[in-house]
PDB file of N, CA, C and O in Angstrom:
ATOM      1  N   MET H   1     -17.497  -1.193 -50.862  1.00 49.00           N
ATOM      2  CA  MET H   1     -17.138  -1.178 -49.325  1.00 49.00           C
ATOM      3  C   MET H   1     -16.358  -0.300 -48.502  1.00 49.00           C
ATOM      4  O   MET H   1     -15.475   0.538 -49.294  1.00 49.00           O
ATOM      5  N   PHE H   2     -16.731   0.099 -47.401  1.00 64.00           N
ATOM      6  CA  PHE H   2     -16.341   1.002 -46.654  1.00 64.00           C
ATOM      7  C   PHE H   2     -15.192   0.490 -45.973  1.00 64.00           C
ATOM      8  O   PHE H   2     -15.057  -0.542 -44.927  1.00 64.00           O
ATOM      9  N   ILE H   3     -14.315   1.000 -45.963  1.00 74.00           N
ATOM     10  CA  ILE H   3     -12.885   0.868 -45.101  1.00 74.00           C
ATOM     11  C   ILE H   3     -11.905   2.101 -44.253  1.00 74.00           C
ATOM     12  O   ILE H   3     -12.047   2.906 -44.949  1.00 74.00           O
ATOM     13  N   PHE H   4     -12.610   1.887 -43.012  1.00 71.00           N
ATOM     14  CA  PHE H   4     -12.036   2.962 -41.922  1.00 71.00           C
ATOM     15  C   PHE H   4     -10.622   2.858 -41.644  1.00 71.00           C
ATOM     16  O   PHE H   4     -10.334   1.602 -41.416  1.00 71.00           O
ATOM     17  N   SER H   5      -9.847   3.756 -41.390  1.00 80.00           N
ATOM     18  CA  SER H   5      -8.745   3.453 -41.018  1.00 80.00           C
ATOM     19  C   SER H   5      -8.508   3.787 -39.293  1.00 80.00           C
ATOM     20  O   SER H   5      -9.727   4.022 -38.926  1.00 80.00           O
ATOM     21  N   ARG H   6      -7.599   3.355 -38.576  1.00 80.00           N
ATOM     22  CA  ARG H   6      -7.967   3.279 -36.775  1.00 80.00           C
ATOM     23  C   ARG H   6      -7.876   4.574 -36.777  1.00 80.00           C
ATOM     24  O   ARG H   6      -8.817   4.934 -35.555  1.00 80.00           O
ATOM     25  N   VAL H   7      -7.501   5.909 -37.186  1.00 79.00           N
ATOM     26  CA  VAL H   7      -7.868   6.992 -36.747  1.00 79.00           C
ATOM     27  C   VAL H   7      -9.261   7.357 -37.022  1.00 79.00           C
ATOM     28  O   VAL H   7      -9.896   8.197 -35.882  1.00 79.00           O
ATOM     29  N   GLN H   8      -9.895   7.184 -38.223  1.00 76.00           N
ATOM     30  CA  GLN H   8     -11.600   7.382 -38.471  1.00 76.00           C
ATOM     31  C   GLN H   8     -12.212   6.823 -37.275  1.00 76.00           C
ATOM     32  O   GLN H   8     -13.271   7.006 -36.627  1.00 76.00           O
ATOM     33  N   VAL H   9     -11.425   5.273 -37.044  1.00 73.00           N
ATOM     34  CA  VAL H   9     -12.439   4.584 -36.221  1.00 73.00           C
ATOM     35  C   VAL H   9     -12.614   5.161 -34.682  1.00 73.00           C
ATOM     36  O   VAL H   9     -13.542   5.408 -33.858  1.00 73.00           O
ATOM     37  N   ILE H  10     -11.214   5.697 -34.106  1.00 79.00           N
ATOM     38  CA  ILE H  10     -11.204   6.502 -33.056  1.00 79.00           C
ATOM     39  C   ILE H  10     -11.872   7.522 -33.034  1.00 79.00           C
ATOM     40  O   ILE H  10     -12.658   8.044 -32.144  1.00 79.00           O
ATOM     41  N   TYR H  11     -11.585   8.521 -33.981  1.00 75.00           N
ATOM     42  CA  TYR H  11     -12.539  10.117 -34.246  1.00 75.00           C
ATOM     43  C   TYR H  11     -13.802   9.688 -34.056  1.00 75.00           C
ATOM     44  O   TYR H  11     -14.722  10.413 -33.316  1.00 75.00           O
ATOM     45  N   ILE H  12     -14.664   8.903 -34.711  1.00 74.00           N
ATOM     46  CA  ILE H  12     -15.758   8.103 -34.569  1.00 74.00           C
ATOM     47  C   ILE H  12     -16.380   8.062 -33.245  1.00 74.00           C
ATOM     48  O   ILE H  12     -17.091   8.525 -32.353  1.00 74.00           O
ATOM     49  N   THR H  13     -15.517   6.935 -32.465  1.00 76.00           N
ATOM     50  CA  THR H  13     -15.788   6.544 -31.572  1.00 76.00           C
ATOM     51  C   THR H  13     -15.801   7.335 -30.302  1.00 76.00           C
ATOM     52  O   THR H  13     -16.892   8.072 -29.333  1.00 76.00           O
ATOM     53  N   LEU H  14     -14.920   8.692 -30.230  1.00 69.00           N
ATOM     54  CA  LEU H  14     -14.895   9.733 -29.413  1.00 69.00           C
ATOM     55  C   LEU H  14     -15.853  10.716 -29.423  1.00 69.00           C
ATOM     56  O   LEU H  14     -15.855  11.186 -28.688  1.00 69.00           O
ATOM     57  N   SER H  15     -16.095  11.180 -30.551  1.00 71.00           N
ATOM     58  CA  SER H  15     -17.158  11.559 -30.656  1.00 71.00           C
ATOM     59  C   SER H  15     -18.308  11.343 -30.533  1.00 71.00           C
ATOM     60  O   SER H  15     -19.457  12.163 -30.024  1.00 71.00           O
ATOM     61  N   PHE H  16     -18.715  10.130 -30.805  1.00 66.00           N
ATOM     62  CA  PHE H  16     -20.130   9.659 -30.248  1.00 66.00           C
ATOM     63  C   PHE H  16     -19.802   9.606 -28.549  1.00 66.00           C
ATOM     64  O   PHE H  16     -21.232  10.374 -27.940  1.00 66.00           O
ATOM     65  N   LEU H  17     -18.862   9.214 -27.827  1.00 61.00           N
ATOM     66  CA  LEU H  17     -18.776   9.106 -26.411  1.00 61.00           C
ATOM     67  C   LEU H  17     -18.800  10.611 -25.818  1.00 61.00           C
ATOM     68  O   LEU H  17     -19.664  11.129 -25.046  1.00 61.00           O
ATOM     69  N   LEU H  18     -18.173  11.519 -26.188  1.00 63.00           N
ATOM     70  CA  LEU H  18     -18.347  13.122 -26.278  1.00 63.00           C
ATOM     71  C   LEU H  18     -19.747  13.611 -26.363  1.00 63.00           C
ATOM     72  O   LEU H  18     -20.215  14.424 -25.442  1.00 63.00           O
ATOM     73  N   CYS H  19     -20.353  13.593 -27.194  1.00 61.00           N
ATOM     74  CA  CYS H  19     -21.950  13.572 -27.482  1.00 61.00           C
ATOM     75  C   CYS H  19     -22.862  13.223 -26.687  1.00 61.00           C
ATOM     76  O   CYS H  19     -23.594  13.925 -26.129  1.00 61.00           O
ATOM     77  N   SER H  20     -22.535  11.872 -26.409  1.00 55.00           N
ATOM     78  CA  SER H  20     -23.502  11.387 -25.616  1.00 55.00           C
ATOM     79  C   SER H  20     -23.124  11.775 -23.889  1.00 55.00           C
ATOM     80  O   SER H  20     -24.187  12.014 -23.074  1.00 55.00           O
ATOM     81  N   GLU H  21     -21.852  11.884 -23.531  1.00 51.00           N
ATOM     82  CA  GLU H  21     -21.867  12.525 -22.265  1.00 51.00           C
ATOM     83  C   GLU H  21     -22.018  13.773 -22.266  1.00 51.00           C
ATOM     84  O   GLU H  21     -22.774  14.277 -20.781  1.00 51.00           O
ATOM     85  N   THR H  22     -22.072  14.608 -23.030  1.00 49.00           N
ATOM     86  CA  THR H  22     -22.597  16.021 -22.796  1.00 49.00           C
ATOM     87  C   THR H  22     -24.263  16.283 -22.811  1.00 49.00           C
ATOM     88  O   THR H  22     -24.669  17.009 -22.087  1.00 49.00           O
ATOM     89  N   HIS H  23     -24.957  15.092 -23.315  1.00 51.00           N
ATOM     90  CA  HIS H  23     -26.360  14.866 -23.348  1.00 51.00           C
ATOM     91  C   HIS H  23     -26.883  14.674 -22.022  1.00 51.00           C
ATOM     92  O   HIS H  23     -27.505  15.244 -21.323  1.00 51.00           O
ATOM     93  N   LEU H  24     -26.185  13.740 -21.344  1.00 52.00           N
ATOM     94  CA  LEU H  24     -26.547  13.297 -19.958  1.00 52.00           C
ATOM     95  C   LEU H  24     -25.717  14.071 -18.588  1.00 52.00           C
ATOM     96  O   LEU H  24     -26.353  14.496 -17.917  1.00 52.00           O
ATOM     97  N   ILE H  25     -24.760  15.139 -19.346  1.00 52.00           N
ATOM     98  CA  ILE H  25     -24.425  16.331 -18.331  1.00 52.00           C
ATOM     99  C   ILE H  25     -25.447  17.384 -18.267  1.00 52.00           C
ATOM    100  O   ILE H  25     -25.971  17.565 -17.298  1.00 52.00           O
ATOM    101  N   ARG H  26     -25.994  17.400 -19.167  1.00 52.00           N
ATOM    102  CA  ARG H  26     -26.547  18.447 -19.497  1.00 52.00           C
ATOM    103  C   ARG H  26     -27.973  18.175 -18.915  1.00 52.00           C
ATOM    104  O   ARG H  26     -28.843  19.177 -18.375  1.00 52.00           O
ATOM    105  N   SER H  27     -28.686  16.975 -19.028  1.00 51.00           N
ATOM    106  CA  SER H  27     -29.857  16.771 -18.532  1.00 51.00           C
ATOM    107  C   SER H  27     -29.770  16.966 -16.847  1.00 51.00           C
ATOM    108  O   SER H  27     -30.762  17.317 -16.273  1.00 51.00           O
ATOM    109  N   ALA H  28     -28.656  16.353 -16.348  1.00 52.00           N
ATOM    110  CA  ALA H  28     -28.358  16.076 -14.990  1.00 52.00           C
ATOM    111  C   ALA H  28     -28.270  17.799 -14.331  1.00 52.00           C
ATOM    112  O   ALA H  28     -29.065  17.830 -13.234  1.00 52.00           O
ATOM    113  N   ILE H  29     -27.543  18.934 -15.256  1.00 51.00           N
ATOM    114  CA  ILE H  29     -28.023  19.722 -14.624  1.00 51.00           C
ATOM    115  C   ILE H  29     -29.004  20.731 -14.609  1.00 51.00           C
ATOM    116  O   ILE H  29     -29.302  21.173 -13.588  1.00 51.00           O
ATOM    117  N   TYR H  30     -29.520  20.543 -16.050  1.00 49.00           N
ATOM    118  CA  TYR H  30     -31.151  21.293 -15.568  1.00 49.00           C
ATOM    119  C   TYR H  30     -31.995  20.834 -15.138  1.00 49.00           C
ATOM    120  O   TYR H  30     -33.028  21.275 -14.635  1.00 49.00           O
ATOM    121  N   LYS H  31     -31.842  19.551 -14.613  1.00 51.00           N
ATOM    122  CA  LYS H  31     -33.082  18.828 -13.687  1.00 51.00           C
ATOM    123  C   LYS H  31     -32.894  19.439 -12.529  1.00 51.00           C
ATOM    124  O   LYS H  31     -33.981  19.243 -11.732  1.00 51.00           O
ATOM    125  N   HIS H  32     -32.053  19.852 -11.885  1.00 47.00           N
ATOM    126  CA  HIS H  32     -31.996  20.162 -10.331  1.00 47.00           C
ATOM    127  C   HIS H  32     -31.569  21.484 -10.254  1.00 47.00           C
ATOM    128  O   HIS H  32     -32.033  21.941  -9.239  1.00 47.00           O
ATOM    129  N   ARG H  33     -31.136  22.330 -11.095  1.00 62.00           N
ATOM    130  CA  ARG H  33     -31.076  23.533 -10.724  1.00 62.00           C
ATOM    131  C   ARG H  33     -31.741  24.403 -11.992  1.00 62.00           C
ATOM    132  O   ARG H  33     -32.135  24.305 -13.014  1.00 62.00           O
ATOM    133  N   VAL H  34     -32.466  25.668 -11.568  1.00 69.00           N
ATOM    134  CA  VAL H  34     -32.860  26.715 -11.827  1.00 69.00           C
ATOM    135  C   VAL H  34     -32.118  28.002 -12.088  1.00 69.00           C
ATOM    136  O   VAL H  34     -32.045  28.441 -10.929  1.00 69.00           O
ATOM    137  N   MET H  35     -31.935  28.299 -12.933  1.00 76.00           N
ATOM    138  CA  MET H  35     -30.809  29.964 -13.323  1.00 76.00           C
ATOM    139  C   MET H  35     -31.855  30.744 -14.150  1.00 76.00           C
ATOM    140  O   MET H  35     -32.023  30.518 -15.428  1.00 76.00           O
ATOM    141  N   CYS H  36     -32.559  31.747 -13.541  1.00 79.00           N
ATOM    142  CA  CYS H  36     -33.168  32.636 -13.788  1.00 79.00           C
ATOM    143  C   CYS H  36     -32.800  33.975 -13.731  1.00 79.00           C
ATOM    144  O   CYS H  36     -33.345  34.953 -13.930  1.00 79.00           O
ATOM    145  N   ARG H  37     -31.651  34.119 -13.313  1.00 72.00           N
ATOM    146  CA  ARG H  37     -30.940  35.672 -12.974  1.00 72.00           C
ATOM    147  C   ARG H  37     -31.030  36.240 -14.412  1.00 72.00           C
ATOM    148  O   ARG H  37     -31.272  37.447 -13.990  1.00 72.00           O
ATOM    149  N   GLY H  38     -30.500  36.068 -15.479  1.00 67.00           N
ATOM    150  CA  GLY H  38     -30.263  36.822 -16.626  1.00 67.00           C
ATOM    151  C   GLY H  38     -31.250  36.771 -17.197  1.00 67.00           C
ATOM    152  O   GLY H  38     -31.570  37.916 -18.352  1.00 67.00           O
ATOM    153  N   HIS H  39     -32.789  36.749 -16.760  1.00 61.00           N
ATOM    154  CA  HIS H  39     -34.350  36.894 -17.477  1.00 61.00           C
ATOM    155  C   HIS H  39     -34.832  38.078 -16.707  1.00 61.00           C
ATOM    156  O   HIS H  39     -34.897  38.069 -15.795  1.00 61.00           O
ATOM    157  N   SER H  40     -35.559  38.771 -17.677  1.00 60.00           N
ATOM    158  CA  SER H  40     -35.916  40.116 -17.266  1.00 60.00           C
ATOM    159  C   SER H  40     -37.053  40.127 -16.048  1.00 60.00           C
ATOM    160  O   SER H  40     -37.943  39.324 -16.282  1.00 60.00           O
ATOM    161  N   PRO H  41     -37.025  40.608 -14.998  1.00 64.00           N
ATOM    162  CA  PRO H  41     -38.244  40.474 -13.897  1.00 64.00           C
ATOM    163  C   PRO H  41     -39.049  41.822 -14.312  1.00 64.00           C
ATOM    164  O   PRO H  41     -40.427  41.551 -13.674  1.00 64.00           O
ATOM    165  N   ILE H  42     -39.010  42.436 -15.432  1.00 68.00           N
ATOM    166  CA  ILE H  42     -40.096  43.120 -15.768  1.00 68.00           C
ATOM    167  C   ILE H  42     -41.063  42.766 -16.848  1.00 68.00           C
ATOM    168  O   ILE H  42     -41.718  43.171 -17.288  1.00 68.00           O
ATOM    169  N   ARG H  43     -41.409  41.323 -16.808  1.00 71.00           N
ATOM    170  CA  ARG H  43     -42.501  40.553 -17.731  1.00 71.00           C
ATOM    171  C   ARG H  43     -42.091  40.811 -19.187  1.00 71.00           C
ATOM    172  O   ARG H  43     -43.011  40.757 -19.774  1.00 71.00           O
ATOM    173  N   PHE H  44     -41.017  40.970 -19.463  1.00 79.00           N
ATOM    174  CA  PHE H  44     -40.704  41.317 -21.272  1.00 79.00           C
ATOM    175  C   PHE H  44     -39.698  39.769 -21.675  1.00 79.00           C
ATOM    176  O   PHE H  44     -38.797  39.820 -20.768  1.00 79.00           O
ATOM    177  N   CYS H  45     -40.290  39.181 -22.268  1.00 84.00           N
ATOM    178  CA  CYS H  45     -39.542  37.928 -22.754  1.00 84.00           C
ATOM    179  C   CYS H  45     -39.348  37.682 -24.446  1.00 84.00           C
ATOM    180  O   CYS H  45     -40.667  38.201 -25.022  1.00 84.00           O
ATOM    181  N   PRO H  46     -38.300  37.287 -24.682  1.00 85.00           N
ATOM    182  CA  PRO H  46     -38.146  37.239 -26.378  1.00 85.00           C
ATOM    183  C   PRO H  46     -39.601  36.221 -26.926  1.00 85.00           C
ATOM    184  O   PRO H  46     -40.065  35.347 -25.964  1.00 85.00           O
ATOM    185  N   LYS H  47     -39.638  36.301 -28.127  1.00 88.00           N
ATOM    186  CA  LYS H  47     -40.768  35.487 -28.569  1.00 88.00           C
ATOM    187  C   LYS H  47     -40.289  34.208 -29.211  1.00 88.00           C
ATOM    188  O   LYS H  47     -40.936  33.694 -30.389  1.00 88.00           O
ATOM    189  N   ARG H  48     -38.951  33.940 -29.205  1.00 90.00           N
ATOM    190  CA  ARG H  48     -38.491  32.425 -29.813  1.00 90.00           C
ATOM    191  C   ARG H  48     -39.018  31.501 -29.053  1.00 90.00           C
ATOM    192  O   ARG H  48     -39.365  31.498 -27.666  1.00 90.00           O
ATOM    193  N   TYR H  49     -39.658  30.587 -29.604  1.00 93.00           N
ATOM    194  CA  TYR H  49     -40.201  29.408 -29.524  1.00 93.00           C
ATOM    195  C   TYR H  49     -39.387  28.293 -28.885  1.00 93.00           C
ATOM    196  O   TYR H  49     -38.705  27.636 -29.878  1.00 93.00           O
ATOM    197  N   PHE H  50     -39.009  27.886 -27.802  1.00 92.00           N
ATOM    198  CA  PHE H  50     -38.021  26.623 -27.237  1.00 92.00           C
ATOM    199  C   PHE H  50     -38.549  26.273 -26.355  1.00 92.00           C
ATOM    200  O   PHE H  50     -38.560  26.658 -25.003  1.00 92.00           O
ATOM    201  N   PRO H  51     -39.841  25.666 -26.105  1.00 93.00           N
ATOM    202  CA  PRO H  51     -40.272  24.902 -25.093  1.00 93.00           C
ATOM    203  C   PRO H  51     -39.872  24.131 -23.845  1.00 93.00           C
ATOM    204  O   PRO H  51     -38.605  23.508 -24.239  1.00 93.00           O
ATOM    205  N   VAL H  52     -40.300  24.479 -22.587  1.00 92.00           N
ATOM    206  CA  VAL H  52     -39.631  24.098 -21.586  1.00 92.00           C
ATOM    207  C   VAL H  52     -40.596  23.391 -20.837  1.00 92.00           C
ATOM    208  O   VAL H  52     -41.758  23.666 -20.127  1.00 92.00           O
ATOM    209  N   CYS H  53     -40.009  22.024 -20.177  1.00 93.00           N
ATOM    210  CA  CYS H  53     -41.375  21.266 -19.460  1.00 93.00           C
ATOM    211  C   CYS H  53     -40.963  21.458 -17.702  1.00 93.00           C
ATOM    212  O   CYS H  53     -39.891  21.292 -17.695  1.00 93.00           O
ATOM    213  N   ALA H  54     -41.876  21.837 -17.144  1.00 92.00           N
ATOM    214  CA  ALA H  54     -41.600  21.912 -15.899  1.00 92.00           C
ATOM    215  C   ALA H  54     -42.153  21.008 -15.046  1.00 92.00           C
ATOM    216  O   ALA H  54     -42.949  19.983 -15.345  1.00 92.00           O
ATOM    217  N   THR H  55     -41.859  20.504 -13.638  1.00 91.00           N
ATOM    218  CA  THR H  55     -42.244  19.434 -13.017  1.00 91.00           C
ATOM    219  C   THR H  55     -43.872  19.465 -12.493  1.00 91.00           C
ATOM    220  O   THR H  55     -44.069  18.590 -12.031  1.00 91.00           O
ATOM    221  N   ASN H  56     -44.187  20.861 -12.870  1.00 93.00           N
ATOM    222  CA  ASN H  56     -45.620  20.859 -12.312  1.00 93.00           C
ATOM    223  C   ASN H  56     -46.565  20.484 -13.814  1.00 93.00           C
ATOM    224  O   ASN H  56     -47.530  20.540 -13.703  1.00 93.00           O
ATOM    225  N   GLY H  57     -45.958  19.971 -14.469  1.00 93.00           N
ATOM    226  CA  GLY H  57     -46.646  19.322 -16.002  1.00 93.00           C
ATOM    227  C   GLY H  57     -47.012  20.394 -16.613  1.00 93.00           C
ATOM    228  O   GLY H  57     -47.694  19.729 -17.888  1.00 93.00           O
ATOM    229  N   ARG H  58     -46.539  21.575 -16.689  1.00 94.00           N
ATOM    230  CA  ARG H  58     -46.847  22.386 -17.569  1.00 94.00           C
ATOM    231  C   ARG H  58     -45.960  22.570 -18.558  1.00 94.00           C
ATOM    232  O   ARG H  58     -44.752  22.325 -18.178  1.00 94.00           O
ATOM    233  N   THR H  59     -46.116  22.933 -19.971  1.00 95.00           N
ATOM    234  CA  THR H  59     -45.180  23.527 -21.038  1.00 95.00           C
ATOM    235  C   THR H  59     -45.334  24.972 -21.140  1.00 95.00           C
ATOM    236  O   THR H  59     -46.092  25.875 -21.378  1.00 95.00           O
ATOM    237  N   TYR H  60     -43.834  25.471 -21.046  1.00 94.00           N
ATOM    238  CA  TYR H  60     -43.504  26.817 -21.101  1.00 94.00           C
ATOM    239  C   TYR H  60     -43.164  27.349 -22.283  1.00 94.00           C
ATOM    240  O   TYR H  60     -42.294  26.249 -22.912  1.00 94.00           O
ATOM    241  N   PHE H  61     -43.655  28.365 -22.517  1.00 93.00           N
ATOM    242  CA  PHE H  61     -42.974  28.946 -24.211  1.00 93.00           C
ATOM    243  C   PHE H  61     -41.455  28.747 -24.433  1.00 93.00           C
ATOM    244  O   PHE H  61     -40.914  28.689 -25.581  1.00 93.00           O
ATOM    245  N   ASN H  62     -40.880  29.512 -23.389  1.00 91.00           N
ATOM    246  CA  ASN H  62     -39.378  29.514 -23.446  1.00 91.00           C
ATOM    247  C   ASN H  62     -38.967  29.618 -22.080  1.00 91.00           C
ATOM    248  O   ASN H  62     -39.777  29.394 -21.153  1.00 91.00           O
ATOM    249  N   LYS H  63     -37.735  29.802 -21.901  1.00 89.00           N
ATOM    250  CA  LYS H  63     -37.268  29.449 -20.555  1.00 89.00           C
ATOM    251  C   LYS H  63     -37.291  30.801 -19.691  1.00 89.00           C
ATOM    252  O   LYS H  63     -37.641  30.675 -18.439  1.00 89.00           O
ATOM    253  N   CYS H  64     -37.580  31.977 -20.426  1.00 89.00           N
ATOM    254  CA  CYS H  64     -37.922  33.172 -19.928  1.00 89.00           C
ATOM    255  C   CYS H  64     -39.503  32.994 -19.194  1.00 89.00           C
ATOM    256  O   CYS H  64     -39.228  33.392 -18.133  1.00 89.00           O
ATOM    257  N   VAL H  65     -40.198  32.894 -19.980  1.00 90.00           N
ATOM    258  CA  VAL H  65     -41.669  32.367 -19.349  1.00 90.00           C
ATOM    259  C   VAL H  65     -41.898  31.592 -18.394  1.00 90.00           C
ATOM    260  O   VAL H  65     -42.259  31.946 -17.505  1.00 90.00           O
ATOM    261  N   PHE H  66     -40.805  30.746 -18.515  1.00 91.00           N
ATOM    262  CA  PHE H  66     -41.005  29.512 -17.306  1.00 91.00           C
ATOM    263  C   PHE H  66     -40.401  30.169 -16.088  1.00 91.00           C
ATOM    264  O   PHE H  66     -41.065  30.085 -14.867  1.00 91.00           O
ATOM    265  N   CYS H  67     -39.147  31.222 -15.749  1.00 89.00           N
ATOM    266  CA  CYS H  67     -38.742  31.751 -14.777  1.00 89.00           C
ATOM    267  C   CYS H  67     -39.696  32.797 -14.400  1.00 89.00           C
ATOM    268  O   CYS H  67     -39.820  33.221 -13.037  1.00 89.00           O
ATOM    269  N   LEU H  68     -40.464  33.405 -15.152  1.00 89.00           N
ATOM    270  CA  LEU H  68     -41.609  34.497 -14.559  1.00 89.00           C
ATOM    271  C   LEU H  68     -42.503  33.505 -13.667  1.00 89.00           C
ATOM    272  O   LEU H  68     -42.859  33.906 -12.833  1.00 89.00           O
ATOM    273  N   ALA H  69     -43.387  32.420 -14.280  1.00 90.00           N
ATOM    274  CA  ALA H  69     -43.724  31.440 -13.662  1.00 90.00           C
ATOM    275  C   ALA H  69     -43.216  31.172 -12.071  1.00 90.00           C
ATOM    276  O   ALA H  69     -43.879  31.138 -11.375  1.00 90.00           O
ATOM    277  N   TYR H  70     -41.887  30.918 -12.264  1.00 89.00           N
ATOM    278  CA  TYR H  70     -41.352  30.268 -11.367  1.00 89.00           C
ATOM    279  C   TYR H  70     -41.321  31.219 -10.245  1.00 89.00           C
ATOM    280  O   TYR H  70     -41.446  31.173  -8.920  1.00 89.00           O
ATOM    281  N   ARG H  71     -40.777  32.526 -10.745  1.00 86.00           N
ATOM    282  CA  ARG H  71     -40.859  33.437  -9.618  1.00 86.00           C
ATOM    283  C   ARG H  71     -42.362  33.764  -9.018  1.00 86.00           C
ATOM    284  O   ARG H  71     -42.044  34.071  -7.485  1.00 86.00           O
ATOM    285  N   GLU H  72     -43.056  33.872  -9.757  1.00 88.00           N
ATOM    286  CA  GLU H  72     -44.614  34.117  -9.318  1.00 88.00           C
ATOM    287  C   GLU H  72     -44.825  32.904  -8.255  1.00 88.00           C
ATOM    288  O   GLU H  72     -45.867  33.215  -7.056  1.00 88.00           O
ATOM    289  N   ASN H  73     -44.482  31.859  -8.252  1.00 88.00           N
ATOM    290  CA  ASN H  73     -44.884  30.487  -7.669  1.00 88.00           C
ATOM    291  C   ASN H  73     -44.042  30.452  -6.534  1.00 88.00           C
ATOM    292  O   ASN H  73     -44.067  29.163  -6.013  1.00 88.00           O
ATOM    293  N   GLY H  74     -42.974  31.216  -6.291  1.00 85.00           N
ATOM    294  CA  GLY H  74     -42.229  31.003  -5.273  1.00 85.00           C
ATOM    295  C   GLY H  74     -41.112  29.827  -5.434  1.00 85.00           C
ATOM    296  O   GLY H  74     -40.969  29.388  -4.418  1.00 85.00           O
ATOM    297  N   GLY H  75     -40.765  29.297  -6.587  1.00 84.00           N
ATOM    298  CA  GLY H  75     -40.368  28.222  -6.748  1.00 84.00           C
ATOM    299  C   GLY H  75     -40.834  26.970  -6.683  1.00 84.00           C
ATOM    300  O   GLY H  75     -39.896  26.079  -6.080  1.00 84.00           O
ATOM    301  N   SER H  76     -41.762  26.426  -6.669  1.00 87.00           N
ATOM    302  CA  SER H  76     -42.566  25.291  -6.059  1.00 87.00           C
ATOM    303  C   SER H  76     -42.251  24.371  -7.268  1.00 87.00           C
ATOM    304  O   SER H  76     -42.767  23.354  -7.078  1.00 87.00           O
ATOM    305  N   PHE H  77     -41.822  24.476  -8.233  1.00 90.00           N
ATOM    306  CA  PHE H  77     -41.392  23.683  -9.487  1.00 90.00           C
ATOM    307  C   PHE H  77     -39.803  24.060 -10.110  1.00 90.00           C
ATOM    308  O   PHE H  77     -39.459  24.960  -9.798  1.00 90.00           O
ATOM    309  N   ILE H  78     -39.770  23.234 -10.699  1.00 88.00           N
ATOM    310  CA  ILE H  78     -37.961  23.233 -11.844  1.00 88.00           C
ATOM    311  C   ILE H  78     -38.434  22.834 -12.774  1.00 88.00           C
ATOM    312  O   ILE H  78     -39.540  22.229 -13.397  1.00 88.00           O
ATOM    313  N   ILE H  79     -37.212  23.101 -13.537  1.00 89.00           N
ATOM    314  CA  ILE H  79     -37.425  22.474 -15.072  1.00 89.00           C
ATOM    315  C   ILE H  79     -37.508  21.110 -15.174  1.00 89.00           C
ATOM    316  O   ILE H  79     -36.301  20.114 -14.708  1.00 89.00           O
ATOM    317  N   SER H  80     -37.856  20.143 -15.867  1.00 88.00           N
ATOM    318  CA  SER H  80     -37.822  18.349 -15.985  1.00 88.00           C
ATOM    319  C   SER H  80     -37.285  18.409 -17.124  1.00 88.00           C
ATOM    320  O   SER H  80     -36.054  17.943 -17.041  1.00 88.00           O
ATOM    321  N   HIS H  81     -37.277  19.326 -18.473  1.00 88.00           N
ATOM    322  CA  HIS H  81     -36.469  18.781 -19.454  1.00 88.00           C
ATOM    323  C   HIS H  81     -37.030  20.010 -20.571  1.00 88.00           C
ATOM    324  O   HIS H  81     -38.093  20.420 -20.428  1.00 88.00           O
ATOM    325  N   PHE H  82     -35.986  19.906 -21.563  1.00 89.00           N
ATOM    326  CA  PHE H  82     -36.382  20.815 -22.728  1.00 89.00           C
ATOM    327  C   PHE H  82     -37.232  20.184 -23.417  1.00 89.00           C
ATOM    328  O   PHE H  82     -36.936  19.111 -23.726  1.00 89.00           O
ATOM    329  N   GLY H  83     -38.309  20.727 -24.124  1.00 91.00           N
ATOM    330  CA  GLY H  83     -39.184  20.338 -25.224  1.00 91.00           C
ATOM    331  C   GLY H  83     -40.772  20.092 -24.452  1.00 91.00           C
ATOM    332  O   GLY H  83     -40.659  20.756 -23.417  1.00 91.00           O
ATOM    333  N   LYS H  84     -41.692  19.781 -25.218  1.00 93.00           N
ATOM    334  CA  LYS H  84     -43.184  19.903 -24.672  1.00 93.00           C
ATOM    335  C   LYS H  84     -43.139  18.748 -23.694  1.00 93.00           C
ATOM    336  O   LYS H  84     -42.660  17.639 -23.620  1.00 93.00           O
ATOM    337  N   CYS H  85     -43.980  18.998 -22.631  1.00 90.00           N
ATOM    338  CA  CYS H  85     -44.272  17.743 -21.749  1.00 90.00           C
ATOM    339  C   CYS H  85     -45.179  16.592 -22.256  1.00 90.00           C
ATOM    340  O   CYS H  85     -45.720  16.927 -23.296  1.00 90.00           O
TER     341      CYS H  85
END
């Protein structure tokens, strides 16, 4: 039988709330803002696979590839969420 102390229960509850809030805030920020300043304008992107889904319905290999397409299309779409569409 598991018996938790008050401190453990408070710690678990606060940890859960912090993780949930962080996830919600991260989704809200990236859904409306596109930050492509740090990515190379010379068409060179790292080969790390971290898919990005855009509001145009396409999945991009990573954020750098998304930023290249974003610049080419004049900012006509934004990041919908991280992961495959």
